[in-house]
CSV table of C-alpha atoms in Angstrom, one decimal:
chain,number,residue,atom,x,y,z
A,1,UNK,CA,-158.7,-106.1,-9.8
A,2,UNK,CA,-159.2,-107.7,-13.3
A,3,UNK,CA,-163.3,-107.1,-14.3
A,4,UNK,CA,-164.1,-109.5,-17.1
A,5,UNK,CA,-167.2,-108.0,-18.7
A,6,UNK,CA,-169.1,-110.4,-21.0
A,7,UNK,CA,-171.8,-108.4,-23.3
A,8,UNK,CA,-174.8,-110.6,-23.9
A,9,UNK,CA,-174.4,-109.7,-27.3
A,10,UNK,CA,-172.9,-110.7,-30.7
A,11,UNK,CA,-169.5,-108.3,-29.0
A,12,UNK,CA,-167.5,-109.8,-26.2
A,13,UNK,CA,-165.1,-107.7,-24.7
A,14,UNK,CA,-162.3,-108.2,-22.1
A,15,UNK,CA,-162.3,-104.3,-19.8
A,16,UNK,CA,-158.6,-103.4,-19.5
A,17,UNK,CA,-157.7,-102.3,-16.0
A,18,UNK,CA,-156.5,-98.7,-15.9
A,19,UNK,CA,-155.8,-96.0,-13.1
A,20,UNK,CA,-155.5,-97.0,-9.5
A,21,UNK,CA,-158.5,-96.1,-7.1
A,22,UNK,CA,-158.3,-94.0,-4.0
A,23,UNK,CA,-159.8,-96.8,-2.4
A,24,UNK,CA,-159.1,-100.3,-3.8
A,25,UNK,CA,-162.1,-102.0,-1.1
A,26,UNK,CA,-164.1,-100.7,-3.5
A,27,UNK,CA,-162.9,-103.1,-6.2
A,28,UNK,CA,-163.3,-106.4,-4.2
A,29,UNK,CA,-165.8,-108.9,-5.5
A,30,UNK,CA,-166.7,-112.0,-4.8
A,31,UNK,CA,-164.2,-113.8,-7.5
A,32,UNK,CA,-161.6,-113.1,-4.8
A,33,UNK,CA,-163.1,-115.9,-2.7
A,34,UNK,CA,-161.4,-118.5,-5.3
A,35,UNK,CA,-157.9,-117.5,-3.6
A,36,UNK,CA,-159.2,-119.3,-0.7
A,37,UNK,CA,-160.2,-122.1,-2.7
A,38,UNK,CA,-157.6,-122.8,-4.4
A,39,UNK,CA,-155.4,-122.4,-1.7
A,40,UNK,CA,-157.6,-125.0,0.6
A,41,UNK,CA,-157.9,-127.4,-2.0
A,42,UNK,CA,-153.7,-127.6,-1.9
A,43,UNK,CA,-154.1,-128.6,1.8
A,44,UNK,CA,-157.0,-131.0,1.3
A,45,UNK,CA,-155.6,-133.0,-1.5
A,46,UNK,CA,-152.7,-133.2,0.3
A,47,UNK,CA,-154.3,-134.8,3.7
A,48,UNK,CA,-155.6,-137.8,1.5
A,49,UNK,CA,-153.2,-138.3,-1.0
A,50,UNK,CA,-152.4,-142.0,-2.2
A,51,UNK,CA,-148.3,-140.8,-1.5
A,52,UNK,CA,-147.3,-139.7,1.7
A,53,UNK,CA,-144.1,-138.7,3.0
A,54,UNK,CA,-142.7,-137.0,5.8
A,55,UNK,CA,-143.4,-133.2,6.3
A,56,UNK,CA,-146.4,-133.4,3.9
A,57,UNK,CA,-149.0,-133.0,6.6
A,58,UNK,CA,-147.2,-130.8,8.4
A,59,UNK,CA,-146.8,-128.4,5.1
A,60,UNK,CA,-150.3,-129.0,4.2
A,61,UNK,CA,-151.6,-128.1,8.2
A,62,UNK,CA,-149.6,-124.4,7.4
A,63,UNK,CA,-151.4,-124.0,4.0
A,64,UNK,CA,-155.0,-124.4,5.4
A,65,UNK,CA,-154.2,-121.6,8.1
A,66,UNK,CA,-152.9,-119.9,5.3
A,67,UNK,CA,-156.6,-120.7,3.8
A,68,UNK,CA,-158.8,-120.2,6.9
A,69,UNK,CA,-156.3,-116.8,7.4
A,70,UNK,CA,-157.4,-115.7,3.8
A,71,UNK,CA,-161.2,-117.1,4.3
A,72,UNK,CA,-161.1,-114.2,7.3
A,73,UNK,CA,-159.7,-111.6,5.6
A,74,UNK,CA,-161.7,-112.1,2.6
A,75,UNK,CA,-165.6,-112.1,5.0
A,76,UNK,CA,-164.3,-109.1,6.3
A,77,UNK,CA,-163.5,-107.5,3.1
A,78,UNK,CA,-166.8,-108.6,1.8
A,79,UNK,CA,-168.9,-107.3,4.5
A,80,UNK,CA,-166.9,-103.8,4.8
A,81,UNK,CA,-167.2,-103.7,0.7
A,82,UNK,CA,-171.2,-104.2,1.3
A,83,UNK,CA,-171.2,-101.4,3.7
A,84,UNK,CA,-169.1,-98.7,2.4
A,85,UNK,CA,-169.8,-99.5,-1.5
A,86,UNK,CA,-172.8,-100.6,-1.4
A,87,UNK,CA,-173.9,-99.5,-5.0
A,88,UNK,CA,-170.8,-101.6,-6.2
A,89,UNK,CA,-171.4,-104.3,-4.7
A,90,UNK,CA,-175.6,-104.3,-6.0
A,91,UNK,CA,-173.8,-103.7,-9.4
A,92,UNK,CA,-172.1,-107.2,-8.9
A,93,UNK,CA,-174.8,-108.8,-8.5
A,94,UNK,CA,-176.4,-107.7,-11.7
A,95,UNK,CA,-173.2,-107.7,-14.0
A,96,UNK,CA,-173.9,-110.9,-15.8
A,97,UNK,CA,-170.1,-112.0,-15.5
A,98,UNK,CA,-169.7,-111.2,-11.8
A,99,UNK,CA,-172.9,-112.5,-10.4
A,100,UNK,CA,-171.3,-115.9,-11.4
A,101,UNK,CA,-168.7,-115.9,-8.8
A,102,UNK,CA,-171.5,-115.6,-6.1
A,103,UNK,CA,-171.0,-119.3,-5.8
A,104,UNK,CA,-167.2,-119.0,-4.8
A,105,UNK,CA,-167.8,-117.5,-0.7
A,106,UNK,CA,-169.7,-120.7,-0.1
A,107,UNK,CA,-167.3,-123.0,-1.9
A,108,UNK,CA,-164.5,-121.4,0.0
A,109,UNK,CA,-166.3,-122.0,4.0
A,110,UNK,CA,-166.9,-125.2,2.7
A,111,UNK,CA,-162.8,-125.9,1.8
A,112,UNK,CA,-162.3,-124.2,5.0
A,113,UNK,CA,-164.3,-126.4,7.0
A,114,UNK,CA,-162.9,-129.5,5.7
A,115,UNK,CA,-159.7,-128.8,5.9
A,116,UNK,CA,-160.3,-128.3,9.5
A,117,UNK,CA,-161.6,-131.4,10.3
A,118,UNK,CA,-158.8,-133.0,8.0
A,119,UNK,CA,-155.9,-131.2,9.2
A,120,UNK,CA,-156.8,-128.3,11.7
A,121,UNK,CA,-157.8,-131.1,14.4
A,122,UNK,CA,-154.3,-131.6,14.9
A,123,UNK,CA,-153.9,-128.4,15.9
A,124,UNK,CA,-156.6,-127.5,17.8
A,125,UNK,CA,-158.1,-130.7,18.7
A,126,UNK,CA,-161.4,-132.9,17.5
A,127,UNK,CA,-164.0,-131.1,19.5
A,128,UNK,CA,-163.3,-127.7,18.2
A,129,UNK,CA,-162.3,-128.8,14.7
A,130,UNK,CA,-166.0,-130.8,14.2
A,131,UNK,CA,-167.7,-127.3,16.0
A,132,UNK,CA,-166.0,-124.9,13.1
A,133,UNK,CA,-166.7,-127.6,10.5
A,134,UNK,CA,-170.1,-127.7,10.9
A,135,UNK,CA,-170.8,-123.9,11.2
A,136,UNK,CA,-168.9,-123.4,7.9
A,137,UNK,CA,-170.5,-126.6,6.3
A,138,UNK,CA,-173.6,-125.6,7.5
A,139,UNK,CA,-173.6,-121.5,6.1
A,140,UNK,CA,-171.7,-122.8,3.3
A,141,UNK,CA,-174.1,-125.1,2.2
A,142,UNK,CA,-177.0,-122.8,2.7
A,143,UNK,CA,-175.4,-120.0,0.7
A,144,UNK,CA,-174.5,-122.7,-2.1
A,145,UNK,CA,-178.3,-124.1,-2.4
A,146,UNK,CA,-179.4,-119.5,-2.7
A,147,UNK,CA,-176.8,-119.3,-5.7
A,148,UNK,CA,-177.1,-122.6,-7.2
A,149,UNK,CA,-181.1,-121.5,-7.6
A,150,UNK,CA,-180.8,-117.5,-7.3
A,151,UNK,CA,-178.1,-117.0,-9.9
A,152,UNK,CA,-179.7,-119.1,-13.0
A,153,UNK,CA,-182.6,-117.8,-11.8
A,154,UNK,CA,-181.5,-113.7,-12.9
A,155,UNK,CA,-180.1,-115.2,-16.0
A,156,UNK,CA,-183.2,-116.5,-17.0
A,157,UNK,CA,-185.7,-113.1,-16.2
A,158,UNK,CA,-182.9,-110.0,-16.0
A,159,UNK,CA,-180.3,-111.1,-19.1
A,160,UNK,CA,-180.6,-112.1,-22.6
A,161,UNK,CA,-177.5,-114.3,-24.2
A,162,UNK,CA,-176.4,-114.7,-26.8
A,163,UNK,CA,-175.0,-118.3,-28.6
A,164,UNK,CA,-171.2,-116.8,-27.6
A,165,UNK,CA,-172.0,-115.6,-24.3
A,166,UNK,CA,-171.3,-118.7,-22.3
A,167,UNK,CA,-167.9,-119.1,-20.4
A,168,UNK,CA,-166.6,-121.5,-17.7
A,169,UNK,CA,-168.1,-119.1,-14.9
A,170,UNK,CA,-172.0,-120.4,-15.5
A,171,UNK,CA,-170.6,-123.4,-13.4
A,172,UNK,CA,-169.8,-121.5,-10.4
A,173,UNK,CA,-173.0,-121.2,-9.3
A,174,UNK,CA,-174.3,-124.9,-9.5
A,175,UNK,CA,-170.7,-126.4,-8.2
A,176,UNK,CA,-171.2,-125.2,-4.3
A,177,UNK,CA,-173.8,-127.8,-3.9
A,178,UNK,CA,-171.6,-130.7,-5.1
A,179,UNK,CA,-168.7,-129.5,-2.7
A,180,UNK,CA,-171.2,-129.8,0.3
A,181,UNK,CA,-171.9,-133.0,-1.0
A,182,UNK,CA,-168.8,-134.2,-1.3
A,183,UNK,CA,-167.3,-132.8,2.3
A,184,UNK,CA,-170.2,-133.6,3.9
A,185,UNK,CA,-169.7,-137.0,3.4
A,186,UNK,CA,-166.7,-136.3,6.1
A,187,UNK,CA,-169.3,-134.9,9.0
A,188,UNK,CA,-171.8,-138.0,8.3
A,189,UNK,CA,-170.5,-140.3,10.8
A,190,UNK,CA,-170.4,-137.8,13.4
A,191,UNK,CA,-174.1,-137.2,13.2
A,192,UNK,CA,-176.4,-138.7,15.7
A,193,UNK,CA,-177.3,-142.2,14.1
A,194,UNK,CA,-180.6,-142.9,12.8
A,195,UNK,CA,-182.9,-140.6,11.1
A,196,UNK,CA,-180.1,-137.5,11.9
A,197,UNK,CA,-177.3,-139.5,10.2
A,198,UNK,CA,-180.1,-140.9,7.2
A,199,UNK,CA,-181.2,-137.1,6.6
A,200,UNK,CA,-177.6,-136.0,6.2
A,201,UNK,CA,-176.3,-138.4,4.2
A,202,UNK,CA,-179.5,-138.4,1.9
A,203,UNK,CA,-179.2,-134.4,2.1
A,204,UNK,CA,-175.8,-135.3,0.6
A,205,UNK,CA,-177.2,-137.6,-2.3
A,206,UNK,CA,-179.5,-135.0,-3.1
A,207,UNK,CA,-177.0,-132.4,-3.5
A,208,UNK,CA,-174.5,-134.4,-5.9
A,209,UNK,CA,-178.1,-134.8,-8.0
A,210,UNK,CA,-179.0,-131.1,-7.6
A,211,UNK,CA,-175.3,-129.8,-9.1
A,212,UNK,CA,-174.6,-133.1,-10.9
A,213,UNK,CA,-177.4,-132.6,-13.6
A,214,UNK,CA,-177.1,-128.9,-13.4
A,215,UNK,CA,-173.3,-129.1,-14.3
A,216,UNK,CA,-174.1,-131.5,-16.9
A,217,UNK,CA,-176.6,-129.2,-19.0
A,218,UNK,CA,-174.0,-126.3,-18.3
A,219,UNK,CA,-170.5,-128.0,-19.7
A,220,UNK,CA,-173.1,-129.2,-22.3
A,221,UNK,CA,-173.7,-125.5,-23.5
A,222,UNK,CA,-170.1,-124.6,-23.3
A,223,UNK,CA,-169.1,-127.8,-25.5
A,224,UNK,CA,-170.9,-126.1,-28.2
A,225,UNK,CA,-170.1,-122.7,-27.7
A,226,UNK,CA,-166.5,-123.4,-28.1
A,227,UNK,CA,-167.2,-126.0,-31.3
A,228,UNK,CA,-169.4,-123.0,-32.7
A,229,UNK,CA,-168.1,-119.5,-31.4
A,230,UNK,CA,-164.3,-120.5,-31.3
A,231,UNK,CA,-161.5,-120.2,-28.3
A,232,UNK,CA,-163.2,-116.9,-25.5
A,233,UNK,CA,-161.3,-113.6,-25.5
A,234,UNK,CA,-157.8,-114.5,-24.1
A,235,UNK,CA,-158.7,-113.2,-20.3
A,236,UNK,CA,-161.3,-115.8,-20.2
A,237,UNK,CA,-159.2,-119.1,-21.0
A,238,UNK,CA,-158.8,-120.1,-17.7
A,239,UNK,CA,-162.3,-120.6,-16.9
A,240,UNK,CA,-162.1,-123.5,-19.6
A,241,UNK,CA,-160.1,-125.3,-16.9
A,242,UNK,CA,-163.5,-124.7,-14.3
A,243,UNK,CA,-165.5,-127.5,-16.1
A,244,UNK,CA,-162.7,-129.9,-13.9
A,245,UNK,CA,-164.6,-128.7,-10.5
A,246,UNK,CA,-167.5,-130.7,-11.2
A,247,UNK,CA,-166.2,-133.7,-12.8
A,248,UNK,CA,-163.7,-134.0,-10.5
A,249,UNK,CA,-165.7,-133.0,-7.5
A,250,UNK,CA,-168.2,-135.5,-8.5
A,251,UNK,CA,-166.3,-138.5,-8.6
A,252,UNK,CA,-164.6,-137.4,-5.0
A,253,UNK,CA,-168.8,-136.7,-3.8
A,254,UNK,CA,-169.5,-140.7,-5.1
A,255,UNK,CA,-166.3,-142.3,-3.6
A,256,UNK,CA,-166.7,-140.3,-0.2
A,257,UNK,CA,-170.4,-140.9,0.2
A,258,UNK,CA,-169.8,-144.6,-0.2
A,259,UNK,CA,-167.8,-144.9,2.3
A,260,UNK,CA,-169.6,-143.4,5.1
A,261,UNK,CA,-173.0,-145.6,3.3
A,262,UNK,CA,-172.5,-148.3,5.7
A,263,UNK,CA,-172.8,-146.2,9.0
A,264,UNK,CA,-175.9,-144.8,7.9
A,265,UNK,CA,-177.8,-147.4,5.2
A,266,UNK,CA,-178.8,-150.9,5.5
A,267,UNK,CA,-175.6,-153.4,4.0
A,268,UNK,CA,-177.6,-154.0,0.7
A,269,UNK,CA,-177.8,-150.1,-0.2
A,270,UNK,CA,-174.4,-148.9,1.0
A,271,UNK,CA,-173.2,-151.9,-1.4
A,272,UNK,CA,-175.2,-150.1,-4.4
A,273,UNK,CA,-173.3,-147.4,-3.2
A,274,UNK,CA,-169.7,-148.8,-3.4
A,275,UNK,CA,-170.9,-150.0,-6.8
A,276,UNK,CA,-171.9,-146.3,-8.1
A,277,UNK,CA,-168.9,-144.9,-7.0
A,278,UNK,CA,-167.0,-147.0,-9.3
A,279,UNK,CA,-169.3,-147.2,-12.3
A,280,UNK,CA,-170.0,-143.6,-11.9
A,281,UNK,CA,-167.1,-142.5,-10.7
A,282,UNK,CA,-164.2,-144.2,-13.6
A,283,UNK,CA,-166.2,-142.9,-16.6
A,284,UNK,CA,-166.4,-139.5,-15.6
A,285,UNK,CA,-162.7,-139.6,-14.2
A,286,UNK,CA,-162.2,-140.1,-17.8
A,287,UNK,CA,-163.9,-137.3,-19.6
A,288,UNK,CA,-162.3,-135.2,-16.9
A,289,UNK,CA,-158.9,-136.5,-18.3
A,290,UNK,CA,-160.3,-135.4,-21.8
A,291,UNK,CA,-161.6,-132.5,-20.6
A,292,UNK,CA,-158.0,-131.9,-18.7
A,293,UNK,CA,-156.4,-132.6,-22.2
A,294,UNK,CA,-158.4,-129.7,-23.9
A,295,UNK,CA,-158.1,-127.4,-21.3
A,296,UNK,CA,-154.0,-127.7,-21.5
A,297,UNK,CA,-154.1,-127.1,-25.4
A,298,UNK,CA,-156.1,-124.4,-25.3
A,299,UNK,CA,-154.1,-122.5,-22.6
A,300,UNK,CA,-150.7,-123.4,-24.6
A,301,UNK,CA,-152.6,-122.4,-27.8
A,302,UNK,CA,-153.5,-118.9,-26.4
A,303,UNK,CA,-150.1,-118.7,-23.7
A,304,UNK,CA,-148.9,-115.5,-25.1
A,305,UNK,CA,-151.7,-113.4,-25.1
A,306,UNK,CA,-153.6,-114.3,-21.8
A,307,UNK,CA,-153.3,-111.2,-19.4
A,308,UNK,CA,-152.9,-112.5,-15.9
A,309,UNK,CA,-156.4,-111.8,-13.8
A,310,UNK,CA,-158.5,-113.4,-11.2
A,311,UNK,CA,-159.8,-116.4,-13.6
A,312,UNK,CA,-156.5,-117.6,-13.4
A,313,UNK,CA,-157.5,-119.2,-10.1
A,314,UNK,CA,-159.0,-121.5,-12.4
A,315,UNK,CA,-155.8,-123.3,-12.5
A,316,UNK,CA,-156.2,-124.6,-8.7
A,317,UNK,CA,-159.4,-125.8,-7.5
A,318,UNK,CA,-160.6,-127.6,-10.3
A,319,UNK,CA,-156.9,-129.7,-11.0
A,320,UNK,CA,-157.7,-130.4,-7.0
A,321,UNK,CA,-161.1,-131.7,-7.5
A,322,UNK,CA,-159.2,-134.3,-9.8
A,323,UNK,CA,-156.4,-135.1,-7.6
A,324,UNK,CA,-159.1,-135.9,-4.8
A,325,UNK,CA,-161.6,-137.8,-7.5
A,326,UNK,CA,-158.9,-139.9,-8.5
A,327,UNK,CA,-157.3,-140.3,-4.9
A,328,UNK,CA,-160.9,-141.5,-4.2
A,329,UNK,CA,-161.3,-144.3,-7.3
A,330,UNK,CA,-157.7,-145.1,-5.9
A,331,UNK,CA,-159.6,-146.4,-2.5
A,332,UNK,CA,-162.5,-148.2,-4.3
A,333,UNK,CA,-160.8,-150.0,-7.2
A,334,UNK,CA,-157.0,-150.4,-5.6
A,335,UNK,CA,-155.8,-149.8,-9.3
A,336,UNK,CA,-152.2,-148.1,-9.0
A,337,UNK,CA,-152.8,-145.7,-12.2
A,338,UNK,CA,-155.4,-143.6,-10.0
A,339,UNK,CA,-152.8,-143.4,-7.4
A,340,UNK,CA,-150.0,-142.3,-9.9
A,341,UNK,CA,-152.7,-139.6,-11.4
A,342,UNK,CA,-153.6,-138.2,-7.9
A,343,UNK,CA,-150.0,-137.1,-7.3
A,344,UNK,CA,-149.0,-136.1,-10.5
A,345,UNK,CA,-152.2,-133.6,-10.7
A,346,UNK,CA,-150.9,-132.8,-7.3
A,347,UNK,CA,-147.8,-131.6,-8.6
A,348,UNK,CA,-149.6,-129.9,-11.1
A,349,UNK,CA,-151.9,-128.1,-8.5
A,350,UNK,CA,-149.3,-127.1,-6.8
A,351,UNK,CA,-147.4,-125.7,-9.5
A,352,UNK,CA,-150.3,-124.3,-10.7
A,353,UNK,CA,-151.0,-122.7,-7.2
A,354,UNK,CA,-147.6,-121.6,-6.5
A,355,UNK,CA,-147.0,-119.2,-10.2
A,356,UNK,CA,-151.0,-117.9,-9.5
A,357,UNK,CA,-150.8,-117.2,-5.9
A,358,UNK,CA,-147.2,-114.9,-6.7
A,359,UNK,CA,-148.8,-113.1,-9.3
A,360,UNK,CA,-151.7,-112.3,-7.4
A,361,UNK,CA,-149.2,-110.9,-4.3
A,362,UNK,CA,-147.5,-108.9,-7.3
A,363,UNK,CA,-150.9,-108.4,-8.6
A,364,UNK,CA,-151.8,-106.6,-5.6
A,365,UNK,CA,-149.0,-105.0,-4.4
A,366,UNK,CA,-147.2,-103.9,-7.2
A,367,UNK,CA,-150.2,-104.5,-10.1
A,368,UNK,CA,-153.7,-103.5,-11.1
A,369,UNK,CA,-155.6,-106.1,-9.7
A,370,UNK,CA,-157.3,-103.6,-7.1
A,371,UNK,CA,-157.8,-101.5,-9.9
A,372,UNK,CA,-161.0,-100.2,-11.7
A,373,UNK,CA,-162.2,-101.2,-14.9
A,374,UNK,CA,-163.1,-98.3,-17.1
């Protein structure tokens, strides 16, 4: 695997991969938990998109099992990596690059458990599809809250940064509680009404505040570290792409939590609702479109020297946190441009998806991606 290593100093180096290990466990980190988000966001765009056509859900149903496949193989990897590396895995934890991708395992049970109830009931009926997608909601959301608080939290009291040190990454920790925001919406009418239902879907409000504000400050701090510090080393340009995940993820959390308001609020605040998500929800759609803009330049501007790695993952989950925030404006303003945007980011996403997920089989079977950093 690809190690990024970011020096909080005035140096910031990319580590080369080298030699293959004896045992390539060993390099598995938590950054491979994006594969399963960015391949469950392909399936959950899909199950909502403004266009559908025949064979769509069916294709999407077969690419979140391919997800909830990957999401097993990836626990299992995690907790064999935790048992017979355990030093390597502490050492993740404390490498001030790494420890940022703490926040992907809970993003990915999260995608997981939404496709399920989107898609998977199909397959293995309503029942069982709610049961799995409240057990991965539920540890999903729980894991998100520890990083979204843990992770800032050793930056502050075991690192010192520097003006260049900050990259895309320092929003993976704060984005999981958005995501439960956002999917929870889905599991809010099949609460128990009254104060069960109330406490979930204000749990939910309280989340989009929670990463909202955080993600805010963060894209804040990168905006001037790329107008002050210039472009990152060339194997950290896709994380540029991560400040989508928020934006888009937030507009999707607003649209989705008013519409389950009314089974939960009186008709006067799920209106106020309705009203956020569109006053919210089309401004920040548009600095994700910006954003979007900037993020494509830059990755044409650097094209030829960007080594493919794990941060090219980048390319998926965020583009699919706009296809769903605009699918969502789509449902609460009835304008057709946010239908035509949700499937033409699609086809980006999936584009995007399709050239990162081959590399990364290359990657692994024929590549250094399970390789050591020296």
């Amino acid at each position: 695997m690809t190690t990024l290593t970011l020096r909080p100093s005035e140096e910031t180096s990319v580590v080369v991969p080298e030699a293959a290990p004896a045992n390539s466990l060993r390099q598995f980190a938590p950054n491979w938990f994006a594969v399963v988000m960015g391949t469950g966001i392909v399936a959950n765009a899909a199950a909502t998109l403004p266009l559908q056509f025949a064979g769509l859900r069916g294709a999407a149903t077969l690419v979140w099992a391919l997800a909830a496949a990957l999401l097993v193989v990836m626990a299992v990897a995690w907790v064999l990596h935790w048992r017979r590396h355990p030093e390597a895995a502490r050492a993740h934890g404390a490498n001030p690059v790494m420890m940022q991708f703490y926040g992907a395992p809970p993003m990915a049970l999260l995608t997981v458990g939404a496709g399920t109830l989107l898609l998977g009931k199909d397959v293995i009926g309503l029942n069982a599809a709610l049961t799995i997608d409240w057990v991965l909601w539920s540890a999903g959301t729980v894991l998100g809250l520890v990083s979204a608080a843990a992770i800032p939290f050793r930056m502050i009291t075991r690192h010192t940064f520097e003006g260049d040190a900050a990259f895309g990454g320092w929003l993976m920790p704060v984005v999981p509680p958005m995501v439960s925001a956002a999917l929870g919406a889905l599991l809010v009418p099949y609460a128990p009404a009254g104060q069960l239902r109330l406490t979930m879907l204000v749990a939910c409000l309280a989340m989009f505040g929670i990463s909202l504000i955080a993600a805010f400050v963060t894209t804040t701090i990168l905006w001037s570290r790329l107008l002050h510090h210039g472009l990152p080393p060339a194997g950290m340009v896709a994380t540029v792409w991560l400040v989508l995940g928020p934006l888009g993820q937030s507009v999707t959390a607003a649209g989705l939590l008013a519409n389950v308001a009314p089974t939960a609020l009186n008709e006067r605040e799920a209106a106020g609702l309705d009203v956020f998500a569109m006053l919210f929800g089309v401004p920040t759609w548009g600095f994700a479109m910006l954003w979007l803009a900037l993020a494509i330049a830059v990755t044409w501007h650097c094209r030829k020297s960007m080594p493919f790695n794990m941060t090219w993952w980048g390319f998926t989950f965020p583009v699919g946190c706009c296809v769903t925030g605009s699918t969502a404006l789509f449902v609460h303003t009835g304008a057709d441009m946010f239908a035509i945007a949700a499937v033409a980011l699609y086809g980006l996403l999936v584009a995007a998806w399709a050239v990162v997920a081959v590399r990364t089989v290359h990657g692994v079977l024929h590549g250094n991606l399970l390789r050591p950093a020296h």
